[in-house]
Coordinates of C-alpha atoms in Angstrom, one line a residue:
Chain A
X525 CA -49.6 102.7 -27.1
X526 CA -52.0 104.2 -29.3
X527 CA -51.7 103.4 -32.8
X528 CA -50.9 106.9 -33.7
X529 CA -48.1 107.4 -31.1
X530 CA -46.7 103.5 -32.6
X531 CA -46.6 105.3 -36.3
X532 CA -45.1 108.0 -35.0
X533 CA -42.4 106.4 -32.8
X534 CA -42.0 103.9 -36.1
X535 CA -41.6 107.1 -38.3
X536 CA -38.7 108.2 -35.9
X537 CA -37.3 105.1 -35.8
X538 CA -37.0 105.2 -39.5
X539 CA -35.8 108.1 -40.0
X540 CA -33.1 107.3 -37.5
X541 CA -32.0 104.4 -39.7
X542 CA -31.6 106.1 -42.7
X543 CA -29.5 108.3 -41.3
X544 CA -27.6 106.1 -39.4
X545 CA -26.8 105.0 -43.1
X546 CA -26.0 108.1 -45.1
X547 CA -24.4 109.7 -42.1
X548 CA -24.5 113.3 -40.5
X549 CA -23.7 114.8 -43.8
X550 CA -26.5 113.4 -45.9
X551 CA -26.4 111.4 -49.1
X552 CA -22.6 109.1 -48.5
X553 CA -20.8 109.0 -51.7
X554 CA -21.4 105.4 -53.4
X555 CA -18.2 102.9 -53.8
X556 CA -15.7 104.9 -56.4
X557 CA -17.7 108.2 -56.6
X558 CA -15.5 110.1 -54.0
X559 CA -12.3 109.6 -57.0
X560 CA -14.3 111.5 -59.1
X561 CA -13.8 115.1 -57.4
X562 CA -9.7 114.5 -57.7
X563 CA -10.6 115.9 -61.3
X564 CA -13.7 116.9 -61.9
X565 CA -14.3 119.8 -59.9
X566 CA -17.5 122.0 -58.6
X567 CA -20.2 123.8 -60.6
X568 CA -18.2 126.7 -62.1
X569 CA -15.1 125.0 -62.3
X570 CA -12.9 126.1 -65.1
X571 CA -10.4 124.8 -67.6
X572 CA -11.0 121.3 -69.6
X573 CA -12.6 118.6 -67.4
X574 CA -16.1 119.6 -66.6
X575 CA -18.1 119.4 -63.6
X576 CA -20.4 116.2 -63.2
X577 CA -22.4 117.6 -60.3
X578 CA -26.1 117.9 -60.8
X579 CA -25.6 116.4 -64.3
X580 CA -28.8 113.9 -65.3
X581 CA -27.4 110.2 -64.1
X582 CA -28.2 109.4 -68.1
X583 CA -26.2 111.2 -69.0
X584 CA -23.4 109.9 -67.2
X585 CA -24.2 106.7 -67.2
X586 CA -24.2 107.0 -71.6
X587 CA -20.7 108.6 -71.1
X588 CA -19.3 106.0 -69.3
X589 CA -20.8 103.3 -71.4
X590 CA -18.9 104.5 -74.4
X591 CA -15.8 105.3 -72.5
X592 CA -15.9 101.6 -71.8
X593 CA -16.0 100.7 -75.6
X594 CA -14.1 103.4 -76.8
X595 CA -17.2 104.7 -79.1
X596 CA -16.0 108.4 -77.2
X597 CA -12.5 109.1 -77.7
X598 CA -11.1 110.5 -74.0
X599 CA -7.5 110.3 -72.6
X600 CA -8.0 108.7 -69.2
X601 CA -11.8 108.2 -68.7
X602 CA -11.4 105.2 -71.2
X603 CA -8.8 103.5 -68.6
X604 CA -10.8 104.3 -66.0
X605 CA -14.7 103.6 -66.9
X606 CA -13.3 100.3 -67.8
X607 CA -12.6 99.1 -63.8
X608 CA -16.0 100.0 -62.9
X609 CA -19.2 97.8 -63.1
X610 CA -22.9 98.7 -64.3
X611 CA -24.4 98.6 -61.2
X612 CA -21.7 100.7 -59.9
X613 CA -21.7 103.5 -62.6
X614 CA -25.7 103.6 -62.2
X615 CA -24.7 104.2 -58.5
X616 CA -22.4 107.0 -58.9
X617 CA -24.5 108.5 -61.7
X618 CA -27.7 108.6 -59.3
X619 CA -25.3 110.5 -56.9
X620 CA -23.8 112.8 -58.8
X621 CA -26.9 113.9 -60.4
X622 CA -28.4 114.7 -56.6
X623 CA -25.2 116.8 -55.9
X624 CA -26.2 119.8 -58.0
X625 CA -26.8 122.3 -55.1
X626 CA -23.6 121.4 -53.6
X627 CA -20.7 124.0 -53.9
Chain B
X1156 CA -11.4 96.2 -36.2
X1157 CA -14.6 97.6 -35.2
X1158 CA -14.2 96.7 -31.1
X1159 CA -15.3 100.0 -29.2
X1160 CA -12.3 102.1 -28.3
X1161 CA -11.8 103.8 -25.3
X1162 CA -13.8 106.5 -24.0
X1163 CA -12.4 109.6 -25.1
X1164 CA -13.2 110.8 -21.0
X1165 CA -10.7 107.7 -19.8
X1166 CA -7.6 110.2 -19.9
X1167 CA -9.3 113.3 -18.9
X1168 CA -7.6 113.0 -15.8
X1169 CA -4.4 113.5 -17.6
X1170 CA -4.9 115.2 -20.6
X1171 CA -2.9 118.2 -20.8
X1172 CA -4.4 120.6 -23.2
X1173 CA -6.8 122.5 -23.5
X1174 CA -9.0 121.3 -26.1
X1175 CA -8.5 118.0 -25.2
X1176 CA -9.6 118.3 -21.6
X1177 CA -12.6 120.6 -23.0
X1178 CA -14.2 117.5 -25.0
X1179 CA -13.7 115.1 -22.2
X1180 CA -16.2 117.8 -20.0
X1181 CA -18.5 118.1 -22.9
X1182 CA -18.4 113.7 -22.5
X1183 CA -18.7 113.3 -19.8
X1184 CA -21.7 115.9 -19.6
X1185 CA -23.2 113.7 -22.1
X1186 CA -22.2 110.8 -20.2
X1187 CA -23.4 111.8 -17.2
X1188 CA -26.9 112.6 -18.9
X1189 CA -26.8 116.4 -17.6
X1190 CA -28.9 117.1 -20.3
X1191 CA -26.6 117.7 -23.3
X1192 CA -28.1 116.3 -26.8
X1193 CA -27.1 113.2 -27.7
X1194 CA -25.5 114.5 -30.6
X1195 CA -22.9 116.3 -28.3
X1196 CA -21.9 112.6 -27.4
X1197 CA -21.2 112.2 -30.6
X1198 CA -19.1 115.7 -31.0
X1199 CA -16.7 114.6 -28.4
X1200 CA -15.5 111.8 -31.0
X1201 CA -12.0 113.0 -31.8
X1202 CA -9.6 112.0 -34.7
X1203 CA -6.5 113.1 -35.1
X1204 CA -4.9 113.6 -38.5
X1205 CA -1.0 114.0 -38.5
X1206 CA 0.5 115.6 -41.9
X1207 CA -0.8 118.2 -43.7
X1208 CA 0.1 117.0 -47.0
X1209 CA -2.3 116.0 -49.7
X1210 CA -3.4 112.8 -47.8
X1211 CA -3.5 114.5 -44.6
X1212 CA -5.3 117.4 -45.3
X1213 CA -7.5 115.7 -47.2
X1214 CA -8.2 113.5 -44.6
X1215 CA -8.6 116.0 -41.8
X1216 CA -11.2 118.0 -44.2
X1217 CA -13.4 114.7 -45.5
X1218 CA -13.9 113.6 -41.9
X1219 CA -15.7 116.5 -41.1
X1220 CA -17.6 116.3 -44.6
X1221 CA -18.8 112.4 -43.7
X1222 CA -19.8 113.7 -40.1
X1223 CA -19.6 117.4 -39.0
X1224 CA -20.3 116.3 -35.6
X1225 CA -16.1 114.6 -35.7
X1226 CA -14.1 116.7 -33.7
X1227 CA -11.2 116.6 -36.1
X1228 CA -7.3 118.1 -35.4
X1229 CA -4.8 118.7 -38.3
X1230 CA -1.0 118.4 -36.7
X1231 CA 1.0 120.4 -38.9
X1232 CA 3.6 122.7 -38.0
X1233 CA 4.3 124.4 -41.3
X1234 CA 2.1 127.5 -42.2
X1235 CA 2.1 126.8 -45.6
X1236 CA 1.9 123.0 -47.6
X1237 CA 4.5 123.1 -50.7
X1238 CA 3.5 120.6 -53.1
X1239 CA 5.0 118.3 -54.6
X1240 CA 3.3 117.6 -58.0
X1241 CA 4.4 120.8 -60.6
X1242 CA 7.5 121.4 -58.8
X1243 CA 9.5 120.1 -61.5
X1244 CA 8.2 123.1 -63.8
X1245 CA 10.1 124.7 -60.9
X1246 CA 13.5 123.5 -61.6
X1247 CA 12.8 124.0 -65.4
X1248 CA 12.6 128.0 -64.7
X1249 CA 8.8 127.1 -65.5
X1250 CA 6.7 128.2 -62.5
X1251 CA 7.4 130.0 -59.3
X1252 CA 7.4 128.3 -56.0
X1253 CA 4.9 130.4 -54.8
X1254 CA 2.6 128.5 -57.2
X1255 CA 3.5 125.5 -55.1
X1256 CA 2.3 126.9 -51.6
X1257 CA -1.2 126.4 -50.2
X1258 CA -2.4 127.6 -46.8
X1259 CA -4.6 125.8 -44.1
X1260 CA -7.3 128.4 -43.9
X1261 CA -9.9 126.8 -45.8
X1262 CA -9.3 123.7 -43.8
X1263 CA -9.9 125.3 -40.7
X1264 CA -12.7 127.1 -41.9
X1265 CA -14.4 123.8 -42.8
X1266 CA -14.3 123.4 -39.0
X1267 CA -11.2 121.1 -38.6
X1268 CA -8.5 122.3 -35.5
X1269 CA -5.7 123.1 -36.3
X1270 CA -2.4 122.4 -34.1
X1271 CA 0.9 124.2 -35.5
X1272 CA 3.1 121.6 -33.9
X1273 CA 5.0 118.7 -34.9
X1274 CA 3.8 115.4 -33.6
X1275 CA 6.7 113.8 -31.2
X1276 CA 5.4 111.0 -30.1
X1277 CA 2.2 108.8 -30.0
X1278 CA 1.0 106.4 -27.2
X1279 CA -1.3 103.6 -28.9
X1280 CA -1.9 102.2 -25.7
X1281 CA -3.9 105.2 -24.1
X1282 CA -4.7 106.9 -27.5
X1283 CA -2.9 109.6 -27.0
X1284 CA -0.7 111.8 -29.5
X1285 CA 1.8 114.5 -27.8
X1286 CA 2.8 117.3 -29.5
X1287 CA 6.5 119.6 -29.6
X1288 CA 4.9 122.1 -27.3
X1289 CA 4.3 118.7 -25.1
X1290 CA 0.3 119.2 -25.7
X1291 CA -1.5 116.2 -25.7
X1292 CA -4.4 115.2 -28.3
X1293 CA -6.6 112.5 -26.8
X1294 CA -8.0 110.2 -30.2
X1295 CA -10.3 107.6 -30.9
X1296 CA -8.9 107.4 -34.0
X1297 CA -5.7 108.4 -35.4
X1298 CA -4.8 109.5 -39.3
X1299 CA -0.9 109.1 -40.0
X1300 CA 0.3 110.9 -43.3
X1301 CA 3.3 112.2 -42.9
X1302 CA 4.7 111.2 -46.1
X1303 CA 8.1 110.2 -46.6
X1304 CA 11.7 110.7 -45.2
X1305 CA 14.5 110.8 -47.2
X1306 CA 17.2 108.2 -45.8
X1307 CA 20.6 109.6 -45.3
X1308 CA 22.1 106.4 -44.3
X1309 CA 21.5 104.8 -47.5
X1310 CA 23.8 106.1 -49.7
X1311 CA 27.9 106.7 -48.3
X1312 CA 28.4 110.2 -48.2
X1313 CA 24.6 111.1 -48.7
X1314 CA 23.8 112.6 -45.8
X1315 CA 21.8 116.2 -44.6
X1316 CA 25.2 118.0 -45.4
X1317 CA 25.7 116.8 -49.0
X1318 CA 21.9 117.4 -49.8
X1319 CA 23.3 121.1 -49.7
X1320 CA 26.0 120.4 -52.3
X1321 CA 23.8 117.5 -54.4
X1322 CA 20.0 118.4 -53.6
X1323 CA 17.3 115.6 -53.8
X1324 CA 14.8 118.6 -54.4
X1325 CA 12.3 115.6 -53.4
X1326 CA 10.6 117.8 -51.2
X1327 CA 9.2 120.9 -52.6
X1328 CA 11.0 124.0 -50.8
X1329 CA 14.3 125.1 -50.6
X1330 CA 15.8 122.5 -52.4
X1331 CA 13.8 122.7 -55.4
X1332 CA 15.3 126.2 -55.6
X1333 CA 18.6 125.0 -55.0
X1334 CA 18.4 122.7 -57.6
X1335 CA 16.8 125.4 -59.8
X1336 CA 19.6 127.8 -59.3
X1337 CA 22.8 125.1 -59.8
X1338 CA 21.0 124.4 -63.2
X1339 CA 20.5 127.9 -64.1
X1340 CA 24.8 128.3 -63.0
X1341 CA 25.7 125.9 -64.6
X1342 CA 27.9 126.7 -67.9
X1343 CA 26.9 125.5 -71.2
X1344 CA 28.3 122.0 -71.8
X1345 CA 28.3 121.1 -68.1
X1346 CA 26.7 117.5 -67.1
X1347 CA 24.0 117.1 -64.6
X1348 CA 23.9 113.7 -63.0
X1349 CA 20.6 112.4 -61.6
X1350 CA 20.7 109.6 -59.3
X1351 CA 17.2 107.4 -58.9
X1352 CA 16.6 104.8 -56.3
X1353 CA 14.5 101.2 -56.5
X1354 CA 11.3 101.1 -56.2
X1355 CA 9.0 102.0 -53.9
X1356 CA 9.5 105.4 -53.8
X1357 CA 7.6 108.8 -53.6
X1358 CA 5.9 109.6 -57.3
X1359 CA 7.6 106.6 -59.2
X1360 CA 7.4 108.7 -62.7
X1361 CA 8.1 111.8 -61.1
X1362 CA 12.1 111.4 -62.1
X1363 CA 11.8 110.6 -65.4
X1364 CA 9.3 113.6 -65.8
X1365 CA 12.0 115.7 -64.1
X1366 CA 14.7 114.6 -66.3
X1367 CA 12.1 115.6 -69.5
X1368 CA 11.8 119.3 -68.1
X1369 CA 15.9 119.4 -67.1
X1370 CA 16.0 118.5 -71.0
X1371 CA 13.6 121.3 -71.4
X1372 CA 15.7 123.8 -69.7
X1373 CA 18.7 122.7 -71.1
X1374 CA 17.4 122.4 -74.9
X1375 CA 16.4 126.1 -74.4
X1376 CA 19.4 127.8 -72.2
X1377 CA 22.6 125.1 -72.5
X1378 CA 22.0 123.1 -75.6
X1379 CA 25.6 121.2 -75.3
X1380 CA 25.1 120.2 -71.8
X1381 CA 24.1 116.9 -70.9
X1382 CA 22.0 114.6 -68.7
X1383 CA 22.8 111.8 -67.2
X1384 CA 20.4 109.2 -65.7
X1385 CA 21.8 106.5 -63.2
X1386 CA 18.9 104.2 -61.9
X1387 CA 19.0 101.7 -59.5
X1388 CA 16.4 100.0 -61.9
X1389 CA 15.8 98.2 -65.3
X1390 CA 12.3 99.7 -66.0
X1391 CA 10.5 102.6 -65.0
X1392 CA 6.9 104.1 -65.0
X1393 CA 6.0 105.1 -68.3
X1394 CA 9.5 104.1 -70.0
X1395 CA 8.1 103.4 -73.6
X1396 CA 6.5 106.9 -73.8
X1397 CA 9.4 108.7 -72.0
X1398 CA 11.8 106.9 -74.4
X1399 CA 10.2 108.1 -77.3
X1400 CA 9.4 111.5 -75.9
X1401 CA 12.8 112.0 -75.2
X1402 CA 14.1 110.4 -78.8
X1403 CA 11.9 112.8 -80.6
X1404 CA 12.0 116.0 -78.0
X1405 CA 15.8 115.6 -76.8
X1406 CA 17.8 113.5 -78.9
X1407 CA 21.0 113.1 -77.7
X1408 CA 20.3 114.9 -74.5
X1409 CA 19.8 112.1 -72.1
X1410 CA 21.3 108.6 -71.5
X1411 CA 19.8 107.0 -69.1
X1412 CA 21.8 103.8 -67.2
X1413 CA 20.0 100.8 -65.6
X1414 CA 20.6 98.6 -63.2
X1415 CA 22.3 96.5 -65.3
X1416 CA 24.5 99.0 -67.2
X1417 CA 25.9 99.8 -63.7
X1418 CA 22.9 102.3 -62.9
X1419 CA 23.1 102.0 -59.1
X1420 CA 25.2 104.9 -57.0
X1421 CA 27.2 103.1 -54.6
X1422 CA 28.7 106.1 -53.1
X1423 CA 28.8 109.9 -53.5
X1424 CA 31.1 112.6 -53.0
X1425 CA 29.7 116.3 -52.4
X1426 CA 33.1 117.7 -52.2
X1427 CA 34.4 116.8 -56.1
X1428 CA 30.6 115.9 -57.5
X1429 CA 31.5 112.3 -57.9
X1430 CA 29.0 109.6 -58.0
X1431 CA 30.0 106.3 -57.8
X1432 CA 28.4 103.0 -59.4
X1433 CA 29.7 99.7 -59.8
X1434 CA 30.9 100.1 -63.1
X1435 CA 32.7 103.8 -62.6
X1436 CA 32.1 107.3 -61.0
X1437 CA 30.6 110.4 -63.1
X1438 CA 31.6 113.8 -62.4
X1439 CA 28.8 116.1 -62.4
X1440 CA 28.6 119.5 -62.5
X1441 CA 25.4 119.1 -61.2
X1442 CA 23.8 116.5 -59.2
X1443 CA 20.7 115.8 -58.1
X1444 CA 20.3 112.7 -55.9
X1445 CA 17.4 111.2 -54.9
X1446 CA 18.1 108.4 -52.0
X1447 CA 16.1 105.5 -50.7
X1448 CA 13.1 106.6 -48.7
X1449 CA 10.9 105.3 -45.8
X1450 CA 7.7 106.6 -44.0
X1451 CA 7.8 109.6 -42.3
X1452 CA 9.4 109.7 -38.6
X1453 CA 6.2 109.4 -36.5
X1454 CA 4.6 106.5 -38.6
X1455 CA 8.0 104.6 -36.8
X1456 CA 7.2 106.5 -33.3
X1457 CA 3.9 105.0 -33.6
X1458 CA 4.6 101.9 -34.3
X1459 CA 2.8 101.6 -37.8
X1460 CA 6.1 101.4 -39.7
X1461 CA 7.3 97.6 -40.6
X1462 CA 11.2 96.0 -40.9
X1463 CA 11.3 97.4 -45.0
X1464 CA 10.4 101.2 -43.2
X1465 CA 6.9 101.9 -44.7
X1466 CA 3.1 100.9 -43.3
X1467 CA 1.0 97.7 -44.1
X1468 CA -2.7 98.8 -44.2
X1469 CA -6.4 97.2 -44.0
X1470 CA -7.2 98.0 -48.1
X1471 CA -10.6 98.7 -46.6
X1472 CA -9.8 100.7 -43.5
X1473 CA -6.4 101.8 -44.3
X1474 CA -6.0 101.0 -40.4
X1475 CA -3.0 99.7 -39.6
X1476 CA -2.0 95.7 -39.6
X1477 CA 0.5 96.3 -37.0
X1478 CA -1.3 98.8 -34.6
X1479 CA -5.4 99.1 -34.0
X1480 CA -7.1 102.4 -34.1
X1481 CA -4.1 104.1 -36.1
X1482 CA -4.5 104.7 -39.8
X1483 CA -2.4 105.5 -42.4
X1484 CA -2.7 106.9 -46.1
X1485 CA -0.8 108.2 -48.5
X1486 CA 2.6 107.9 -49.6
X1487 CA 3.2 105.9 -45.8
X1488 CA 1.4 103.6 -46.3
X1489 CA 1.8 100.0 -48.1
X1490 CA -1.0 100.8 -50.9
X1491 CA -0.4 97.3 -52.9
X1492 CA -0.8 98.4 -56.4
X1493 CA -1.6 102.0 -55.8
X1494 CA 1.8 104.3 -56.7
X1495 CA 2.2 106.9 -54.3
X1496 CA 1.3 109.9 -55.8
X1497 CA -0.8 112.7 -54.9
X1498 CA -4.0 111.4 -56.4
X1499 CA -3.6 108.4 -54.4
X1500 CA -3.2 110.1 -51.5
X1501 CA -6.4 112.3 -51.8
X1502 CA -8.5 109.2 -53.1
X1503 CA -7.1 107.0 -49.9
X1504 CA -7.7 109.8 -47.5
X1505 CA -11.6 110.4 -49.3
X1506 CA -12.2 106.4 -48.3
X1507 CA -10.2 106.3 -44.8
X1508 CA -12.3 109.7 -44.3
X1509 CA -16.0 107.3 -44.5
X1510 CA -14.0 104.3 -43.2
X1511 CA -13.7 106.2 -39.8
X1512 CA -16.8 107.9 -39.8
X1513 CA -18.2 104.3 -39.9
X1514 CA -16.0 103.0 -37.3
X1515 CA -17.0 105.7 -35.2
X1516 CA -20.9 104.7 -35.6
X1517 CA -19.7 101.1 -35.1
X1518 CA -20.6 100.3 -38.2
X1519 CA -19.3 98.0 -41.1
X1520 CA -17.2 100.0 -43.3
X1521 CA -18.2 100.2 -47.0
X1522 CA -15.7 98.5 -49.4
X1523 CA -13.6 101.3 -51.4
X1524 CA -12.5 101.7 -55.4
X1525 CA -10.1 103.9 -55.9
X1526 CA -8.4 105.6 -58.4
X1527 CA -5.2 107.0 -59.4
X1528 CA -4.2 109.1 -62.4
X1529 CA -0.6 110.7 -62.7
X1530 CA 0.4 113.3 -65.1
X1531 CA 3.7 114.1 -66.4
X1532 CA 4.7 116.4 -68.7
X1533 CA 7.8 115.6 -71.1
X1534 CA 7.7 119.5 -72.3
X1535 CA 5.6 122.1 -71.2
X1536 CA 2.7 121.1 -73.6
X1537 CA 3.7 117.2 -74.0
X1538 CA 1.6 115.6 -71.1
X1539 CA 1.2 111.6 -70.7
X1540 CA -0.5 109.9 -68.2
X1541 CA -0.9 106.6 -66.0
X1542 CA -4.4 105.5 -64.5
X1543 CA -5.6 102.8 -62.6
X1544 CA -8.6 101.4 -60.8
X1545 CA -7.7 99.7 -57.6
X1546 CA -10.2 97.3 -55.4
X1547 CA -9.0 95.5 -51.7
X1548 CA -7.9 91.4 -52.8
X1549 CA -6.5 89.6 -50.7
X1550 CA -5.9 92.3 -48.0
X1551 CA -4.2 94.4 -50.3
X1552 CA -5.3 97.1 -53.1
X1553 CA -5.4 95.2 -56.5
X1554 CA -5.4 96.9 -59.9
X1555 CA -8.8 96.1 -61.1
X1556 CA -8.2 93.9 -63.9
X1557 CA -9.4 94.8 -67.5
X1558 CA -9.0 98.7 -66.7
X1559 CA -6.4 101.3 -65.9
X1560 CA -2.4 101.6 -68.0
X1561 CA -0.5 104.7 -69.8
X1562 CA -1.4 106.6 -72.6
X1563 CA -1.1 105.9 -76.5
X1564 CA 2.6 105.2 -77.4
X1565 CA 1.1 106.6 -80.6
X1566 CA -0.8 109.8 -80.6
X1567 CA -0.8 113.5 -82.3
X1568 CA 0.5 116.3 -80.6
X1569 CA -2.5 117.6 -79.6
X1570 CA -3.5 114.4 -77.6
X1571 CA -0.4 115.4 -75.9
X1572 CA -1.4 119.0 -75.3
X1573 CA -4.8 117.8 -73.8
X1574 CA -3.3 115.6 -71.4
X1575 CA -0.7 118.8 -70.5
X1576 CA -4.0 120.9 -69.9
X1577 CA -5.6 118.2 -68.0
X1578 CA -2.8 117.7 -65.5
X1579 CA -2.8 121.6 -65.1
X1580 CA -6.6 121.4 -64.1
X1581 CA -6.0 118.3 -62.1
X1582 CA -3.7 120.3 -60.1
X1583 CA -5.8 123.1 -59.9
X1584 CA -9.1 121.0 -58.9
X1585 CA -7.3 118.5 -56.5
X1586 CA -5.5 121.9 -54.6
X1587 CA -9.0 123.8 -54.4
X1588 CA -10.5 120.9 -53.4
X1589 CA -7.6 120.0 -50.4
X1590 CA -6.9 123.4 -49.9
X1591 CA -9.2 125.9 -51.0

């Protein structure tokens, strides 16, 4: 095997891989994120809980930081930033943020 | 867990419909290597989702989100879903039934079958599920939501027949507008009885929220009638902020009776609008009973249901502990510390949705968090709420610790207003996003 036809066949296998772990449908929804849509809804959505899709993972990672404290006043998101970790907010931020085209 | 099931072509021989015979070809073309992508392989992969209810449907429609190439089949004979959570407002005079209805068009446009049947029976051992037409829905994996059944035999003289005379209203249809319109007849000064069972049960505030907008009506339309609580319980979901909601909204209106104050109906009859407790009967010019409950019929047919009536689940899987390659969410299914509620429901389906999809690829499935928040509204504009994060422990779902409980015994009324309007947009996202 030449070693073009090798980088090729690698490049296949690697793209095979990744999406043998995102599945069919593209980017999977990290641990907790799929909760989020029970409330917050699509772009466009209207009414009083906003839409976190396509919104900077800073931004939601600062709001959930001061959920957790309680330096941001909120009803539930207090209760609930407060049974998630770091690594996992970053994780759901990161995904949210990529879900801007989405409908 | 993760063994290989059965090739989906093992029954073609036998399979009876349709469909199902059409997806074993298209296998065992793929099979058979007559050329058909090897993504058709994958196409042939059928789930089966029983329930069209807010875990179901869900379900059904998240499947094909996590892998379009699932072919997935919604059983649900009913045209339209009426849900559960709002119907209260219903009873109040509030909000129309109407409000409550939600069609399956959107689902089967995202691509999911539907079958207009009721499921009658499912085969575990040849992963089959027939249907009331006696169709028959091969499956690699099986969804069961069908939510719960109200028992009959649980209470003496509570059966179908006295439901007409003393509705539970516990499902959202014609008994929520029977209930609605015994309120509505009743005179001013009458006494409406509600009867509340022990835990678990379907939406464990959901009572307490429906005494509040009773109270509502009542206040408004019959302000010297009264409403009378018996629980077969000492504490309830939310009870500090009901209590004090009901002390400051209603006072006087309701008296509610534990347990241990003789709470627990013992006995009914429809034909004078008794209810009996261990400490005496109440006479009610209304009464609205809500009995003992189980999982729903099929969960027993297929063998998912344990001695107590409801389903033990994998907390990571939701598969079954009594019955591999059969799943079950929602209100069903044992969910540990989860309430069932519709929130739960839609956030169990969402994670048995990527569990299968895994399983499926034969891969580990990831590890679910999950959350639940309930709404209930004590007036119209007076909303509080319960949330919790939940985690698999110890093979069940655990409250994460440190997060998650009610809202503010203590908070201005406009705290209460938000949490009103947010349970009016949860409803309206969770529906357009199961339903729309």
């Amino acid at each position: 095997m030449s070693p073009q036809r090798r980088l090729v066949l690698g490049c296949i296998i690697a793209a095979a891989t990744a999406m043998a772990g995102t599945g069919p449908a593209g980017a999977e929804p990290p641990t907790g994120a799929a909760s989020c849509s029970g409330c917050h809804g699509p772009a466009g959505t209207e009414g009083p809980v906003p839409s976190l899709l396509g919104r900077p993972a800073a931004e939601t990672v600062a709001a959930m930081a001061a959920f957790r404290t309680g330096q941001r006043e909120a009803t539930v998101m207090d209760r609930i930033a407060k049974g998630f970790t770091d690594d996992e907010i970053r994780a759901i931020a990161d995904w949210l943020a990529g879900q801007g085209a989405e409908p | 867990m993760t063994r290989s099931a059965p090739s989906p072509t093992g029954s073609l021989a036998r399979g009876q419909s349709r469909r199902a015979a059409l997806q074993g070809g298209l296998a065992a073309g793929a099979l058979l290597g007559l050329g058909a992508p090897a993504a058709l392989g994958q196409a042939t992969a059928p789930v089966v989702v029983i329930g069209g209810g807010f875990a179901g449907a869900t379900c059904a429609r998240s499947l094909k989100r996590a892998d379009p190439g699932l072919a997935v089949t919604l059983v649900e004979p009913a045209e339209r879903y009426l849900a559960c959570p709002f119907s209260n407002l219903v009873l109040a005079g509030l909000r129309e039934l109407d409000a409550q209805a939600f069609g399956y068009a959107g689902i089967e446009a995202a691509g999911v079958e539907i079958a207009r049947q009721p499921a009658v029976a499912v085969d575990p051992e040849r992963r089959r599920v027939r249907l009331g037409d006696g169709a028959e829905l091969d499956y690699l994996r099986l969804v069961v939501a069908p939510g719960v059944d109200l028992r009959f035999d649980a209470i003496p003289g509570y059966d179908e027949a006295a439901a007409e005379r003393m509705p539970h209203a516990w499902k959202a249809g014609p008994q929520t507008e029977l209930l609605r319109r015994q309120l509505e007849a009743m005179p001013d000064g009458g006494q409406v009885v509600m009867a509340v069972p022990a835990n678990p049960f379907r939406c464990p505030p959901g009572p307490y929220e429906r005494a509040s907008l009773i109270a509502h009506y009542l206040k408004t339309h019959k302000p010297r009638a009264k409403l009378i609580i018996l629980d077969a319980k000492d504490q309830f979901s939310k009870q500090r902020l009901f209590e004090a909601a009901w002390a400051e909204l209603y006072p006087g209106l309701i008296e509610w009776v534990p347990l241990s104050f003789g709470g627990q109906v013992t006995e009914v009859d429809p034909g004078t609008g008794t209810l009996v407790t261990e400490f005496g009967s109440h006479r009610a010019d209304v009464a609205n009973v809500i009995p003992p409950q189980r999982a729903g019929a099929i969960a027993v047919l297929a063998g998912v249901a344990d001695a107590t009536g409801w389903c033990p689940i994998d907390p990571v899987t939701f598969e079954s502990t009594l019955m591999p390659g059969i799943h079950v969410i929602g209100d069903a299914a044992v969910g540990g510390a989860m309430p069932k509620s519709a929130f739960s429901a839609n956030a169990q389906a969402k994670a048995c949705a990527a569990a299968i999809a895994h399983l499926v690829r034969e891969e580990a499935p990831p590890t679910p968090k999950l959350i639940n928040t309930c709404y209930s509204l004590v007036a119209p504009d007076y909303g509080i709420s319960i949330a919790g994060v939940y985690a698999p422990k110890d093979g069940l779902l655990a409250e994460v610790e440190g997060a998650g409980g009610v809202s503010p015994l203590e908070a201005p009324a406009a705290v209460r207003q938000a949490e009103a309007a947010y349970a009016e947009a949860w409803f309206q996202t969770a529906t357009d996003e199961v339903f729309g």
